[in-house]
PDB file of C-alpha atoms in Angstrom:
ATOM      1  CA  UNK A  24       0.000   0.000   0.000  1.00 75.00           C
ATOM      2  CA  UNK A  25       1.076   3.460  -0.993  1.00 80.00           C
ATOM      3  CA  UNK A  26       2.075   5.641   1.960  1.00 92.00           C
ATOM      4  CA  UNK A  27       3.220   8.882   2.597  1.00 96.00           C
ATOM      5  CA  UNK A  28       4.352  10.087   6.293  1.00 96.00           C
ATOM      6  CA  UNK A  29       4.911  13.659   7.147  1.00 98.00           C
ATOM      7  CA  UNK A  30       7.007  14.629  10.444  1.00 98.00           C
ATOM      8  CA  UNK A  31       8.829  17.278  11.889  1.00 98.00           C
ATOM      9  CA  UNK A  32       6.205  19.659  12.257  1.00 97.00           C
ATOM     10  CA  UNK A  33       5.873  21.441  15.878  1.00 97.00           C
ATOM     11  CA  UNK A  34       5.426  24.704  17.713  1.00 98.00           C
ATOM     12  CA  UNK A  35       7.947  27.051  16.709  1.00 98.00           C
ATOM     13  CA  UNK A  36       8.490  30.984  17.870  1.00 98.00           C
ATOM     14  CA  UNK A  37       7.888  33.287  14.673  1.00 98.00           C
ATOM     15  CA  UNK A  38      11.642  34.081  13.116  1.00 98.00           C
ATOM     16  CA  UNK A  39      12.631  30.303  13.716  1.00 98.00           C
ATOM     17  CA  UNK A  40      12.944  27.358  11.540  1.00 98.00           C
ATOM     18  CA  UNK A  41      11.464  23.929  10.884  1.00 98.00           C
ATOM     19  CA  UNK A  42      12.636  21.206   8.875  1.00 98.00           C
ATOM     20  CA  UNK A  43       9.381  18.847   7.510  1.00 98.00           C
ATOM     21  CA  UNK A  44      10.296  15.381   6.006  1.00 98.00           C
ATOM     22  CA  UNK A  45       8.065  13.315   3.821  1.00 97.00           C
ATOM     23  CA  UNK A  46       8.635   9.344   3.648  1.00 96.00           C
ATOM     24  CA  UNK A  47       7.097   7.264   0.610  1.00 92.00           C
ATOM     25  CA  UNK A  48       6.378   3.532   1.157  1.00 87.00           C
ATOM     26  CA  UNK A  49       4.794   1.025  -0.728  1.00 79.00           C
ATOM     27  CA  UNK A  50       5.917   2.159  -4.082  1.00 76.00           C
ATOM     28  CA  UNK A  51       9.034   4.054  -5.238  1.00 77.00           C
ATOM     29  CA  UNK A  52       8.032   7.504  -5.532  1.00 89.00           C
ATOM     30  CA  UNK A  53      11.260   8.467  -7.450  1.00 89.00           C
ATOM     31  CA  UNK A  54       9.824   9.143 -10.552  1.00 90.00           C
ATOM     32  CA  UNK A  55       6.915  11.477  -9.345  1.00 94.00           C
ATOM     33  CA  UNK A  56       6.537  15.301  -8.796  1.00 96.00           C
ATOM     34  CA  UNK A  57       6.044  15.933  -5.422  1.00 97.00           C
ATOM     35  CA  UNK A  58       4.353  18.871  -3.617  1.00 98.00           C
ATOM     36  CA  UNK A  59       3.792  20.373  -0.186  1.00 98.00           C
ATOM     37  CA  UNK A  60       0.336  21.923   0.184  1.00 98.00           C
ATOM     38  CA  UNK A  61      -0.826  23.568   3.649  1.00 98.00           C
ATOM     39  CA  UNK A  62      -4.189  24.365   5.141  1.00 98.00           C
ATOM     40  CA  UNK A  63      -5.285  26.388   8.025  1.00 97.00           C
ATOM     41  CA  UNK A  64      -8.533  25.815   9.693  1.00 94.00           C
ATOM     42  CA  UNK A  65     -11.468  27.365   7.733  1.00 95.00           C
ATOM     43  CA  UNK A  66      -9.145  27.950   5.112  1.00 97.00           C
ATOM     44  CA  UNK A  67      -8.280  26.145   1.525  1.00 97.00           C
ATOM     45  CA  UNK A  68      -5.476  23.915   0.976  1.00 98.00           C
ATOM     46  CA  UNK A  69      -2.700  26.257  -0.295  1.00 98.00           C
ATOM     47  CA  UNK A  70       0.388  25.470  -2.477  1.00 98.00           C
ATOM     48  CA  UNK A  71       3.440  25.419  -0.993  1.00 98.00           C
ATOM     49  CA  UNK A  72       6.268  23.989  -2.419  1.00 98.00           C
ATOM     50  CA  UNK A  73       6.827  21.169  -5.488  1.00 98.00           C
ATOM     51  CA  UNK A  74       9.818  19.754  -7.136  1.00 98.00           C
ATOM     52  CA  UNK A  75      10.263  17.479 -10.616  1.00 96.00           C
ATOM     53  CA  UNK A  76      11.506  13.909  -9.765  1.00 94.00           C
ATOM     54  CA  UNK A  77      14.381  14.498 -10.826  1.00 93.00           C
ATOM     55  CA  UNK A  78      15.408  17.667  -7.818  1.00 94.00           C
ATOM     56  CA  UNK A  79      15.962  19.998 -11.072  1.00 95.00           C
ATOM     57  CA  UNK A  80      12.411  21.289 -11.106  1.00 96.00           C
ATOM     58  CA  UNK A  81      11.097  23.752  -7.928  1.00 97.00           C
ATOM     59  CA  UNK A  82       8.208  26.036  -7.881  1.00 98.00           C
ATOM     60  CA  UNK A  83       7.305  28.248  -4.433  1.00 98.00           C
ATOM     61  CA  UNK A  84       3.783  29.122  -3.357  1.00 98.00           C
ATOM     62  CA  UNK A  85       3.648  32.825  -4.133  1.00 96.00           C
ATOM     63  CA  UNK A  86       3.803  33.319   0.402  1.00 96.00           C
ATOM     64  CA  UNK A  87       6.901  31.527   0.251  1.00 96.00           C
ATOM     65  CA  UNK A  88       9.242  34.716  -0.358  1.00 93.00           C
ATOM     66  CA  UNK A  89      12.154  32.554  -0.466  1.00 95.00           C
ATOM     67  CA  UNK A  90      11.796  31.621   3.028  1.00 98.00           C
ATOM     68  CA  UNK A  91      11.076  28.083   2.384  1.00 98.00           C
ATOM     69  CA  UNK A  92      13.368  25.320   0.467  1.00 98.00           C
ATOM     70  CA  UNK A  93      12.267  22.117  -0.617  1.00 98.00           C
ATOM     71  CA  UNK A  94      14.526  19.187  -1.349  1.00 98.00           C
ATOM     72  CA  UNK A  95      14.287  15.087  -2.254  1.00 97.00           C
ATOM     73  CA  UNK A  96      16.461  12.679  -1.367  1.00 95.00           C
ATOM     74  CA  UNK A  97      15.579   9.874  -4.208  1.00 93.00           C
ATOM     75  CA  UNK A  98      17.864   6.992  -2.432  1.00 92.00           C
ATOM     76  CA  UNK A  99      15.607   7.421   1.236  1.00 93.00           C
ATOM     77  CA  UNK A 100      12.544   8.286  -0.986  1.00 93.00           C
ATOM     78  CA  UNK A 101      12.298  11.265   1.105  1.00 96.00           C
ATOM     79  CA  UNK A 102      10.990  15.073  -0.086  1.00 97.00           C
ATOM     80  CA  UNK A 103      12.366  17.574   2.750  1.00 98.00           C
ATOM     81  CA  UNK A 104      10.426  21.258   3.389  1.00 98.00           C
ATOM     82  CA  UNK A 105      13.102  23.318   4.906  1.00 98.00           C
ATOM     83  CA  UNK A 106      11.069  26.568   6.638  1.00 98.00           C
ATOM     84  CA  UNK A 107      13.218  29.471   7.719  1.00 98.00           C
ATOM     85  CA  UNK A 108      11.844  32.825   8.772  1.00 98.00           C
ATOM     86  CA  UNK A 109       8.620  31.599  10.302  1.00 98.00           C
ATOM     87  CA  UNK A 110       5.001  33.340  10.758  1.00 98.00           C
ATOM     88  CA  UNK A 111       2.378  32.883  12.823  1.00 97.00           C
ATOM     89  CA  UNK A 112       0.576  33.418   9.341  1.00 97.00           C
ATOM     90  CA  UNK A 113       2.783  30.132   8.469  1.00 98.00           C
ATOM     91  CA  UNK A 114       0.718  28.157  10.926  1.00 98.00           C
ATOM     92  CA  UNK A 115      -1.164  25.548   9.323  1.00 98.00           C
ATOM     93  CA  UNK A 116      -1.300  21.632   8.310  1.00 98.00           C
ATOM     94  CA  UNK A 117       1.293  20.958   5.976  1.00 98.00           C
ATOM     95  CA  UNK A 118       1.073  17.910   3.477  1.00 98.00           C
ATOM     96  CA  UNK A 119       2.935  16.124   1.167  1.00 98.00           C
ATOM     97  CA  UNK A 120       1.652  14.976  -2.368  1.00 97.00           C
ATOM     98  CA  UNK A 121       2.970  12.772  -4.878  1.00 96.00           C
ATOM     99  CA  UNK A 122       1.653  13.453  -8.706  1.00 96.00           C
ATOM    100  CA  UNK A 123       1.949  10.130 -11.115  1.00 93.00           C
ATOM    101  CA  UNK A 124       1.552  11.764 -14.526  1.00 93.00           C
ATOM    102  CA  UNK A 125       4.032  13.526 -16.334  1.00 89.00           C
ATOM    103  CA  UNK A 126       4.582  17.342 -16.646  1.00 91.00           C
ATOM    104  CA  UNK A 127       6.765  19.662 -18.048  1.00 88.00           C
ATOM    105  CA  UNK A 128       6.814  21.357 -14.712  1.00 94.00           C
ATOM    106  CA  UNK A 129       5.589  20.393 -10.916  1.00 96.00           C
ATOM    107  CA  UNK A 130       2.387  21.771 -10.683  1.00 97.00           C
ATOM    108  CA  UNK A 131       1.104  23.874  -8.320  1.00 97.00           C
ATOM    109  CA  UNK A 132      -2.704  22.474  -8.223  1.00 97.00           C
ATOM    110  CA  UNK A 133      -4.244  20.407  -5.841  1.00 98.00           C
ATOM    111  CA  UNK A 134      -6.081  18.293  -8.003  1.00 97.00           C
ATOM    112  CA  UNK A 135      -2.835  16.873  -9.819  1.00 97.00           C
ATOM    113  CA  UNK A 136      -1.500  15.224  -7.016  1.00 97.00           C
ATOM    114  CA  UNK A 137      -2.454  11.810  -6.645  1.00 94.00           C
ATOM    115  CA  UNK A 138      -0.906  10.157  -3.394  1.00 95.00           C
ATOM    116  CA  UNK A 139      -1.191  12.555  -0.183  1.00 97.00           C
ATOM    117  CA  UNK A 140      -0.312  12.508   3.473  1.00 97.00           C
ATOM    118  CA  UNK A 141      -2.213  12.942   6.570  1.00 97.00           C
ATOM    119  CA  UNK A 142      -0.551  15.854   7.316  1.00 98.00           C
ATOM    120  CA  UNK A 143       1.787  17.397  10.129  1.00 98.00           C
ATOM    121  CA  UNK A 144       0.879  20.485  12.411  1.00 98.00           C
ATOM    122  CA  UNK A 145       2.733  23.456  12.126  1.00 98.00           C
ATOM    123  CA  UNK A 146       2.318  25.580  14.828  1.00 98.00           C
ATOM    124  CA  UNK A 147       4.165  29.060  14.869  1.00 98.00           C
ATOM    125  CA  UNK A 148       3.611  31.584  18.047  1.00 97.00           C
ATOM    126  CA  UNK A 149       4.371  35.349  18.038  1.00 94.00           C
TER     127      UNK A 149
END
């Protein structure tokens, strides 16, 4: 069974720094675009971050500001969400997503993704 497992989310101070990981099991993600969406409560789920299989690929959430940095480590079958700069605005559920199909570039849109998380709290205080 497919499986995706976010961690390293937290409560954080606003100005710090959190470091989110995303495992894939059950298949080898390697080949897939993956994404990190976010959604705070009575909000919609928001791009974030997404990067081509191969690590060349990135696209940033227009939020992002260059605060954020996302990775993949295709050997551990790991995506990475480095988060500097922190805002309580920042606060939210952050997933990871895994889109199948082929693209010219990671897309930005919900609905592409196929494979998703169950999320990891991100917490930020002023």
């Amino acid at each position: 069974q497919e499986q995706l497992v976010e961690s390293g989310g937290g409560l954080v101070q606003a100005g710090g720094s959190l470091r989110l990981s995303c495992s894939a099991s059950g298949r080898t993600f390697t080949s897939y675009a993956m994404g990190w969406f976010r959604q705070a409560p009575g909000k919609e789920r928001e791009f974030a971050a997404a990067i081509s299989w191969s690590g060349v690929n990135t696209d940033y959430g227009d939020f992002v500001k260059g605060r954020f940095t996302i990775s993949r480590d295709n050997a551990k079958n790991t995506v990475f969400l480095q988060m500097n700069a922190l805002k309580p605005e920042d606060t939210a559920v952050y997933y990871c997503a895994a889109d199948s199909h082929y693209r010219f570039s990671p897309s930005r849109y919900v609905h592409d993704y196929d494979y998703w998380g169950q999320g990891t709290q991100v917490t930020v205080s002023s």
